[in-house]
Amino acid sequence: MKTLIRGGTLVTEESTRVQDLLLENGRVAQVGESLTDPEAEAIDAAGRLVFPGFIDAHTHMDLPVCGTVTADDFASGTAAILGGTTCLVDFATQEAGETLAQGLANWHEKADGRSSCDYAFHMAISQWRPDVREELPDMIRAGVTSFKVYLTYGNMVSDRELYEVLLALKPLGGIVGVHCENDGIIQATAARLKEQGVTGPEGHPLSRPDEAEAEAIHRLLTVARLVDVPVVVVHLSTEKGLEEIRRTRAMGQKVYVETCPQYLLLDDSLYAQPDFRGARYVCSPPLRKKRDQAALWEALAKGEIDTVSTDRCSFTLAQKDAGRGDFSKIPGGMPGAEERVSLLYTYGVETGRLPLTELVRRLSANPAKLYGMYPRKGALLPGSDADVVIWNPDVETVIHRENRHSACDYAPYEGWRLKGRAETVFLRGEKIVEDGELRRPGTGIYIAREVGSL
Ligand code: URP
Ligand code: ZN
Ligand code: ZN
């Protein structure tokens, strides 16, 4: 099967040029000017942008949390391909008492044959034990080369365990992404707020102050320095946390940073809405102040933030209701994978804050490199997977729950204007999205990853 995409503006992390693209047998076959192939289906992409498929390196599909399970599973959640995301890296999770192998098998069962995007797995280590350490080489062999630990929540690791996880992965090359929030501060502040009668969603950000993130980032980076390994700070939300990262980088230490659209675009005033509406925005870390948003945009523009992924972890309004009367019981997380690229395009590229090439770098090339999929993913080089997004930059839409494809029954960006749309999306050469419609759901395959770096 051959496809010739002609006359589009090809955007890579390096350049923006009018070029043709020949796709053959699931791969990029040629990139160049005035390409011809009489056997290929020709697509006129004049006036369109042509991107490598985007990668969302932080999703939680079908994840059990707080006695419930995320609203989106791999079938509904991977409608994210309609927004141009062709590959995601989901957090397979070892539940208490399980081995990593069991966690991985569970995630294959959830995803295999159901995902519309290609998918890979990080492994979230919930219980650090000697037998879990022994499993790490098997994980790497299975293509799971990145791990996550939490410094808060019920499955958090202690500082000693954090040190041991980093040390155990060092010879294997596996990288660890860390949820940085100080659990003690959160528990104590939440208890105090409840004593004072604060029960609604407005208590959520108050119980998780900026300092809780900054302290945990500082601690993580201290431990990583002692072990002498790079680490990933996932979902960075505060200027204070960013300052810790800057101080550490100034010492020559390698640290990778991810943020998410909600920390760039939404702020904590949303928690004060009446009728429990603020629960829709409960996620951890919480939404912050406008000055934090400004600091994150500046860091993104300067290249201090490496990737923008969603941390998509959706719950319906009925599920959020579990926290009526106690904000600490509201399941944390939001939908938003489908609109990630258009949000960054509209509020980053169109506003002049992010060049097109940088959009591709942070949302495609960097996650592919950091997580060991480059140049198979994240590039449009001969031999790369033919994951291609043909983007119409002129289409304007407005986000409404009714035009979203998530199983979640609200849209955090309800009423937001979007510029640009993924018109046609190819996944390994197959046209999966046509005229903005999902034509072939469930075509995604598992991507076993190498050890990566940036
Ligand atoms: O509230 C959130 N973000 N839930 C997802 C789990 C996590 O912390 O990444
Ligand atoms: Zn997290
Ligand atoms: Zn997460």
Tab-separated table of N, CA and C in Angstrom, residues 223-341:
chain	number	residue	atom	x	y	z
A	223	VAL	N	18.382	13.072	45.681
A	223	VAL	CA	18.608	11.623	45.661
A	223	VAL	C	19.207	11.208	44.308
A	224	ALA	N	18.662	11.774	43.229
A	224	ALA	CA	19.168	11.428	41.892
A	224	ALA	C	20.634	11.849	41.739
A	225	ARG	N	20.988	12.970	42.353
A	225	ARG	CA	22.393	13.436	42.278
A	225	ARG	C	23.309	12.449	42.994
A	226	LEU	N	22.838	11.961	44.162
A	226	LEU	CA	23.664	11.018	44.926
A	226	LEU	C	23.828	9.704	44.174
A	227	VAL	N	22.761	9.278	43.506
A	227	VAL	CA	22.843	8.020	42.741
A	227	VAL	C	23.528	8.261	41.387
A	228	ASP	N	23.511	9.533	40.960
A	228	ASP	CA	24.118	9.932	39.687
A	228	ASP	C	23.362	9.348	38.488
A	229	VAL	N	22.067	9.663	38.440
A	229	VAL	CA	21.244	9.262	37.285
A	229	VAL	C	20.324	10.418	36.901
A	230	PRO	N	19.972	10.509	35.603
A	230	PRO	CA	18.931	11.468	35.212
A	230	PRO	C	17.555	10.960	35.649
A	231	VAL	N	16.654	11.875	35.885
A	231	VAL	CA	15.272	11.503	36.240
A	231	VAL	C	14.318	12.424	35.488
A	232	VAL	N	13.038	12.060	35.503
A	232	VAL	CA	12.019	12.886	34.864
A	232	VAL	C	11.086	13.437	35.953
A	233	VAL	N	10.937	14.756	35.971
A	233	VAL	CA	9.902	15.361	36.814
A	233	VAL	C	8.643	15.412	35.958
A	234	VAL	N	7.647	14.599	36.319
A	234	VAL	CA	6.419	14.591	35.511
A	234	VAL	C	5.462	15.663	36.018
A	235	HIS	N	4.553	16.030	35.178
A	235	HIS	CA	3.525	17.050	35.427
A	235	HIS	C	3.965	18.198	36.344
A	236	LEU	N	5.017	18.891	35.931
A	236	LEU	CA	5.461	20.085	36.680
A	236	LEU	C	4.352	21.141	36.635
A	237	SER	N	4.047	21.727	37.806
A	237	SER	CA	2.931	22.684	37.841
A	237	SER	C	3.285	24.045	38.426
A	238	THR	N	4.430	24.174	39.091
A	238	THR	CA	4.691	25.433	39.807
A	238	THR	C	5.993	26.122	39.382
A	239	GLU	N	5.998	27.434	39.574
A	239	GLU	CA	7.226	28.205	39.367
A	239	GLU	C	8.271	27.817	40.416
A	240	LYS	N	7.798	27.549	41.639
A	240	LYS	CA	8.743	27.164	42.705
A	240	LYS	C	9.449	25.850	42.352
A	241	GLY	N	8.709	24.915	41.790
A	241	GLY	CA	9.315	23.645	41.372
A	241	GLY	C	10.307	23.867	40.242
A	242	LEU	N	9.927	24.761	39.325
A	242	LEU	CA	10.809	25.090	38.193
A	242	LEU	C	12.134	25.681	38.702
A	243	GLU	N	12.034	26.506	39.740
A	243	GLU	CA	13.262	27.107	40.290
A	243	GLU	C	14.192	26.030	40.843
A	244	GLU	N	13.623	24.998	41.457
A	244	GLU	CA	14.457	23.885	41.950
A	244	GLU	C	15.169	23.199	40.782
A	245	ILE	N	14.437	23.029	39.698
A	245	ILE	CA	15.012	22.360	38.523
A	245	ILE	C	16.136	23.224	37.936
A	246	ARG	N	15.881	24.525	37.878
A	246	ARG	CA	16.922	25.425	37.333
A	246	ARG	C	18.190	25.367	38.177
A	247	ARG	N	18.014	25.373	39.505
A	247	ARG	CA	19.187	25.334	40.402
A	247	ARG	C	19.975	24.050	40.175
A	248	THR	N	19.250	22.969	40.016
A	248	THR	CA	19.917	21.670	39.839
A	248	THR	C	20.632	21.603	38.495
A	249	ARG	N	19.950	22.096	37.463
A	249	ARG	CA	20.591	22.069	36.133
A	249	ARG	C	21.837	22.945	36.107
A	250	ALA	N	21.794	24.023	36.868
A	250	ALA	CA	22.968	24.930	36.896
A	250	ALA	C	24.193	24.217	37.466
A	251	MET	N	23.942	23.134	38.232
A	251	MET	CA	25.070	22.351	38.771
A	251	MET	C	25.533	21.289	37.779
A	252	GLY	N	24.892	21.245	36.610
A	252	GLY	CA	25.302	20.276	35.585
A	252	GLY	C	24.561	18.960	35.664
A	253	GLN	N	23.558	18.877	36.524
A	253	GLN	CA	22.814	17.614	36.676
A	253	GLN	C	21.740	17.505	35.593
A	254	LYS	N	21.552	16.283	35.086
A	254	LYS	CA	20.567	16.090	34.010
A	254	LYS	C	19.200	15.761	34.598
A	255	VAL	N	18.220	16.573	34.234
A	255	VAL	CA	16.852	16.307	34.670
A	255	VAL	C	15.916	16.667	33.528
A	256	TYR	N	14.979	15.766	33.259
A	256	TYR	CA	13.997	15.999	32.202
A	256	TYR	C	12.694	16.471	32.835
A	257	VAL	N	11.975	17.308	32.089
A	257	VAL	CA	10.770	17.924	32.666
A	257	VAL	C	9.592	17.814	31.705
A	258	GLU	N	8.479	17.418	32.288
A	258	GLU	CA	7.203	17.352	31.555
A	258	GLU	C	6.224	18.318	32.223
A	259	THR	N	5.423	19.010	31.420
A	259	THR	CA	4.241	19.649	31.979
A	259	THR	C	3.036	19.229	31.149
A	260	CYS	N	1.868	19.755	31.511
A	260	CYS	CA	0.621	19.326	30.875
A	260	CYS	C	-0.190	20.566	30.487
A	261	PRO	N	-1.075	20.446	29.485
A	261	PRO	CA	-1.856	21.617	29.054
A	261	PRO	C	-2.607	22.287	30.207
A	262	GLN	N	-3.122	21.492	31.152
A	262	GLN	CA	-3.915	22.104	32.232
A	262	GLN	C	-3.084	23.038	33.100
A	263	TYR	N	-1.774	22.798	33.215
A	263	TYR	CA	-0.949	23.694	34.036
A	263	TYR	C	-0.535	24.941	33.254
A	264	LEU	N	-0.621	24.847	31.928
A	264	LEU	CA	-0.315	26.005	31.089
A	264	LEU	C	-1.543	26.899	30.896
A	265	LEU	N	-2.740	26.300	30.971
A	265	LEU	CA	-3.936	27.015	30.497
A	265	LEU	C	-5.026	27.229	31.533
A	266	LEU	N	-5.093	26.412	32.562
A	266	LEU	CA	-6.179	26.526	33.548
A	266	LEU	C	-5.591	26.970	34.884
A	267	ASP	N	-6.395	27.691	35.693
A	267	ASP	CA	-5.842	28.131	36.980
A	267	ASP	C	-6.783	27.804	38.130
A	268	ASP	N	-6.282	28.013	39.343
A	268	ASP	CA	-6.986	27.509	40.531
A	268	ASP	C	-8.266	28.264	40.884
A	269	SER	N	-8.579	29.333	40.147
A	269	SER	CA	-9.859	30.005	40.397
A	269	SER	C	-11.025	29.073	40.040
A	270	LEU	N	-10.762	28.061	39.219
A	270	LEU	CA	-11.822	27.133	38.795
A	270	LEU	C	-12.361	26.296	39.956
A	271	TYR	N	-11.571	26.163	41.031
A	271	TYR	CA	-12.047	25.359	42.159
A	271	TYR	C	-13.144	26.058	42.953
A	272	ALA	N	-13.266	27.377	42.773
A	272	ALA	CA	-14.219	28.147	43.581
A	272	ALA	C	-15.618	28.180	42.961
A	273	GLN	N	-15.810	27.484	41.851
A	273	GLN	CA	-17.129	27.527	41.210
A	273	GLN	C	-18.189	26.868	42.097
A	274	PRO	N	-19.447	27.339	41.986
A	274	PRO	CA	-20.497	26.766	42.840
A	274	PRO	C	-20.915	25.368	42.377
A	275	ASP	N	-21.763	24.730	43.167
A	275	ASP	CA	-22.400	23.443	42.828
A	275	ASP	C	-21.398	22.340	42.543
A	276	PHE	N	-20.305	22.337	43.268
A	276	PHE	CA	-19.348	21.242	43.170
A	276	PHE	C	-18.683	21.169	41.787
A	277	ARG	N	-18.857	22.236	40.982
A	277	ARG	CA	-18.249	22.220	39.639
A	277	ARG	C	-16.728	22.153	39.706
A	278	GLY	N	-16.177	22.703	40.803
A	278	GLY	CA	-14.720	22.683	40.947
A	278	GLY	C	-14.154	21.273	40.951
A	279	ALA	N	-14.990	20.275	41.292
A	279	ALA	CA	-14.512	18.883	41.342
A	279	ALA	C	-14.003	18.418	39.977
A	280	ARG	N	-14.566	19.027	38.928
A	280	ARG	CA	-14.133	18.648	37.566
A	280	ARG	C	-12.642	18.894	37.358
A	281	TYR	N	-12.109	19.827	38.133
A	281	TYR	CA	-10.710	20.240	37.928
A	281	TYR	C	-9.773	19.679	38.995
A	282	VAL	N	-10.304	18.770	39.823
A	282	VAL	CA	-9.442	18.169	40.841
A	282	VAL	C	-8.500	17.185	40.155
A	283	CYS	N	-7.225	17.504	40.213
A	283	CYS	CA	-6.171	16.645	39.704
A	283	CYS	C	-4.961	16.944	40.577
A	284	SER	N	-4.014	16.032	40.564
A	284	SER	CA	-2.839	16.239	41.407
A	284	SER	C	-1.567	16.127	40.584
A	285	PRO	N	-0.671	17.119	40.694
A	285	PRO	CA	-0.821	18.349	41.465
A	285	PRO	C	-1.999	19.183	40.972
A	286	PRO	N	-2.486	20.108	41.838
A	286	PRO	CA	-3.659	20.900	41.440
A	286	PRO	C	-3.313	21.994	40.439
A	287	LEU	N	-4.348	22.590	39.866
A	287	LEU	CA	-4.139	23.781	39.025
A	287	LEU	C	-3.571	24.878	39.906
A	288	ARG	N	-2.770	25.740	39.322
A	288	ARG	CA	-2.050	26.765	40.117
A	288	ARG	C	-2.485	28.166	39.717
A	289	LYS	N	-1.626	29.129	40.018
A	289	LYS	CA	-1.921	30.550	39.773
A	289	LYS	C	-1.490	30.943	38.354
A	290	LYS	N	-1.991	32.100	37.918
A	290	LYS	CA	-1.627	32.601	36.587
A	290	LYS	C	-0.122	32.838	36.486
A	291	ARG	N	0.503	33.239	37.593
A	291	ARG	CA	1.958	33.491	37.510
A	291	ARG	C	2.713	32.177	37.272
A	292	ASP	N	2.177	31.074	37.761
A	292	ASP	CA	2.811	29.778	37.481
A	292	ASP	C	2.666	29.436	36.003
A	293	GLN	N	1.467	29.711	35.465
A	293	GLN	CA	1.261	29.471	34.030
A	293	GLN	C	2.284	30.256	33.214
A	294	ALA	N	2.448	31.538	33.573
A	294	ALA	CA	3.376	32.392	32.815
A	294	ALA	C	4.793	31.834	32.904
A	295	ALA	N	5.166	31.357	34.097
A	295	ALA	CA	6.522	30.804	34.269
A	295	ALA	C	6.689	29.535	33.427
A	296	LEU	N	5.645	28.711	33.367
A	296	LEU	CA	5.747	27.466	32.587
A	296	LEU	C	5.812	27.759	31.086
A	297	TRP	N	5.019	28.729	30.631
A	297	TRP	CA	5.096	29.098	29.199
A	297	TRP	C	6.498	29.606	28.860
A	298	GLU	N	7.053	30.412	29.761
A	298	GLU	CA	8.398	30.954	29.501
A	298	GLU	C	9.413	29.806	29.453
A	299	ALA	N	9.262	28.864	30.385
A	299	ALA	CA	10.188	27.728	30.418
A	299	ALA	C	10.032	26.859	29.165
A	300	LEU	N	8.811	26.739	28.697
A	300	LEU	CA	8.564	25.960	27.478
A	300	LEU	C	9.242	26.642	26.290
A	301	ALA	N	9.079	27.946	26.213
A	301	ALA	CA	9.678	28.704	25.102
A	301	ALA	C	11.207	28.610	25.141
A	302	LYS	N	11.781	28.579	26.349
A	302	LYS	CA	13.246	28.545	26.466
A	302	LYS	C	13.820	27.134	26.353
A	303	GLY	N	12.961	26.149	26.198
A	303	GLY	CA	13.468	24.770	26.086
A	303	GLY	C	13.748	24.125	27.426
A	304	GLU	N	13.253	24.722	28.512
A	304	GLU	CA	13.498	24.128	29.837
A	304	GLU	C	12.490	23.025	30.157
A	305	ILE	N	11.408	23.000	29.409
A	305	ILE	CA	10.429	21.911	29.555
A	305	ILE	C	10.536	21.054	28.306
A	306	ASP	N	10.733	19.759	28.505
A	306	ASP	CA	11.061	18.889	27.375
A	306	ASP	C	9.840	18.329	26.664
A	307	THR	N	8.804	18.021	27.436
A	307	THR	CA	7.631	17.378	26.828
A	307	THR	C	6.338	17.955	27.419
A	308	VAL	N	5.283	17.922	26.610
A	308	VAL	CA	3.944	18.298	27.095
A	308	VAL	C	3.021	17.116	26.834
A	309	SER	N	2.647	16.439	27.911
A	309	SER	CA	1.733	15.312	27.810
A	309	SER	C	0.507	15.623	28.653
A	310	THR	N	-0.495	14.722	28.649
A	310	THR	CA	-1.756	15.155	29.269
A	310	THR	C	-1.953	14.755	30.726
A	311	ASP	N	-1.357	13.639	31.179
A	311	ASP	CA	-1.749	13.047	32.462
A	311	ASP	C	-3.251	12.772	32.452
A	312	ARG	N	-3.734	12.367	31.311
A	312	ARG	CA	-5.168	12.140	31.151
A	312	ARG	C	-5.623	10.994	32.072
A	313	CYS	N	-6.575	11.306	32.931
A	313	CYS	CA	-7.052	10.357	33.932
A	313	CYS	C	-8.481	10.802	34.234
A	314	SER	N	-9.436	10.274	33.455
A	314	SER	CA	-10.767	10.892	33.447
A	314	SER	C	-11.748	10.170	34.369
A	315	PHE	N	-12.596	10.965	34.993
A	315	PHE	CA	-13.683	10.425	35.817
A	315	PHE	C	-14.961	11.177	35.475
A	316	THR	N	-16.077	10.462	35.502
A	316	THR	CA	-17.365	11.107	35.214
A	316	THR	C	-17.777	11.960	36.415
A	317	LEU	N	-18.810	12.776	36.206
A	317	LEU	CA	-19.302	13.616	37.298
A	317	LEU	C	-19.819	12.742	38.447
A	318	ALA	N	-20.454	11.626	38.116
A	318	ALA	CA	-20.944	10.726	39.178
A	318	ALA	C	-19.758	10.173	39.976
A	319	GLN	N	-18.675	9.854	39.300
A	319	GLN	CA	-17.488	9.363	40.019
A	319	GLN	C	-16.892	10.463	40.899
A	320	LYS	N	-16.865	11.691	40.380
A	320	LYS	CA	-16.337	12.822	41.162
A	320	LYS	C	-17.184	13.046	42.424
A	321	ASP	N	-18.483	12.689	42.334
A	321	ASP	CA	-19.394	12.880	43.470
A	321	ASP	C	-18.949	12.140	44.729
A	322	ALA	N	-18.095	11.136	44.570
A	322	ALA	CA	-17.601	10.387	45.738
A	322	ALA	C	-16.935	11.325	46.749
A	323	GLY	N	-16.532	12.505	46.292
A	323	GLY	CA	-15.851	13.440	47.194
A	323	GLY	C	-16.737	14.582	47.682
A	324	ARG	N	-18.056	14.471	47.493
A	324	ARG	CA	-18.939	15.505	48.077
A	324	ARG	C	-18.833	15.401	49.586
A	325	GLY	N	-18.523	16.498	50.217
A	325	GLY	CA	-18.399	16.486	51.683
A	325	GLY	C	-16.983	16.203	52.154
A	326	ASP	N	-16.092	15.821	51.242
A	326	ASP	CA	-14.684	15.590	51.612
A	326	ASP	C	-13.827	15.679	50.340
A	327	PHE	N	-13.200	16.851	50.156
A	327	PHE	CA	-12.448	17.090	48.906
A	327	PHE	C	-11.349	16.060	48.686
A	328	SER	N	-10.835	15.469	49.803
A	328	SER	CA	-9.715	14.532	49.618
A	328	SER	C	-10.186	13.191	49.047
A	329	LYS	N	-11.498	13.025	48.910
A	329	LYS	CA	-12.010	11.766	48.329
A	329	LYS	C	-12.472	11.944	46.881
A	330	ILE	N	-12.257	13.127	46.307
A	330	ILE	CA	-12.625	13.333	44.894
A	330	ILE	C	-11.566	12.638	44.035
A	331	PRO	N	-11.963	11.686	43.183
A	331	PRO	CA	-10.935	11.048	42.348
A	331	PRO	C	-10.226	12.091	41.486
A	332	GLY	N	-8.899	12.025	41.475
A	332	GLY	CA	-8.094	13.076	40.829
A	332	GLY	C	-7.778	12.762	39.385
A	333	GLY	N	-8.021	13.744	38.530
A	333	GLY	CA	-7.643	13.599	37.131
A	333	GLY	C	-8.718	14.152	36.221
A	334	MET	N	-8.333	14.379	34.961
A	334	MET	CA	-9.234	15.008	33.986
A	334	MET	C	-9.059	14.354	32.618
A	335	PRO	N	-10.075	14.504	31.747
A	335	PRO	CA	-9.863	14.120	30.345
A	335	PRO	C	-9.069	15.225	29.633
A	336	GLY	N	-8.779	15.059	28.356
A	336	GLY	CA	-8.084	16.140	27.634
A	336	GLY	C	-7.076	15.681	26.598
A	337	ALA	N	-7.015	14.368	26.328
A	337	ALA	CA	-6.005	13.896	25.378
A	337	ALA	C	-6.341	14.296	23.945
A	338	GLU	N	-7.630	14.360	23.643
A	338	GLU	CA	-8.048	14.648	22.267
A	338	GLU	C	-7.698	16.082	21.870
A	339	GLU	N	-7.737	17.002	22.837
A	339	GLU	CA	-7.518	18.412	22.495
A	339	GLU	C	-6.098	18.905	22.775
A	340	ARG	N	-5.209	18.020	23.233
A	340	ARG	CA	-3.863	18.475	23.616
A	340	ARG	C	-3.171	19.229	22.485
A	341	VAL	N	-3.127	18.638	21.281
A	341	VAL	CA	-2.359	19.260	20.199
A	341	VAL	C	-3.018	20.572	19.778
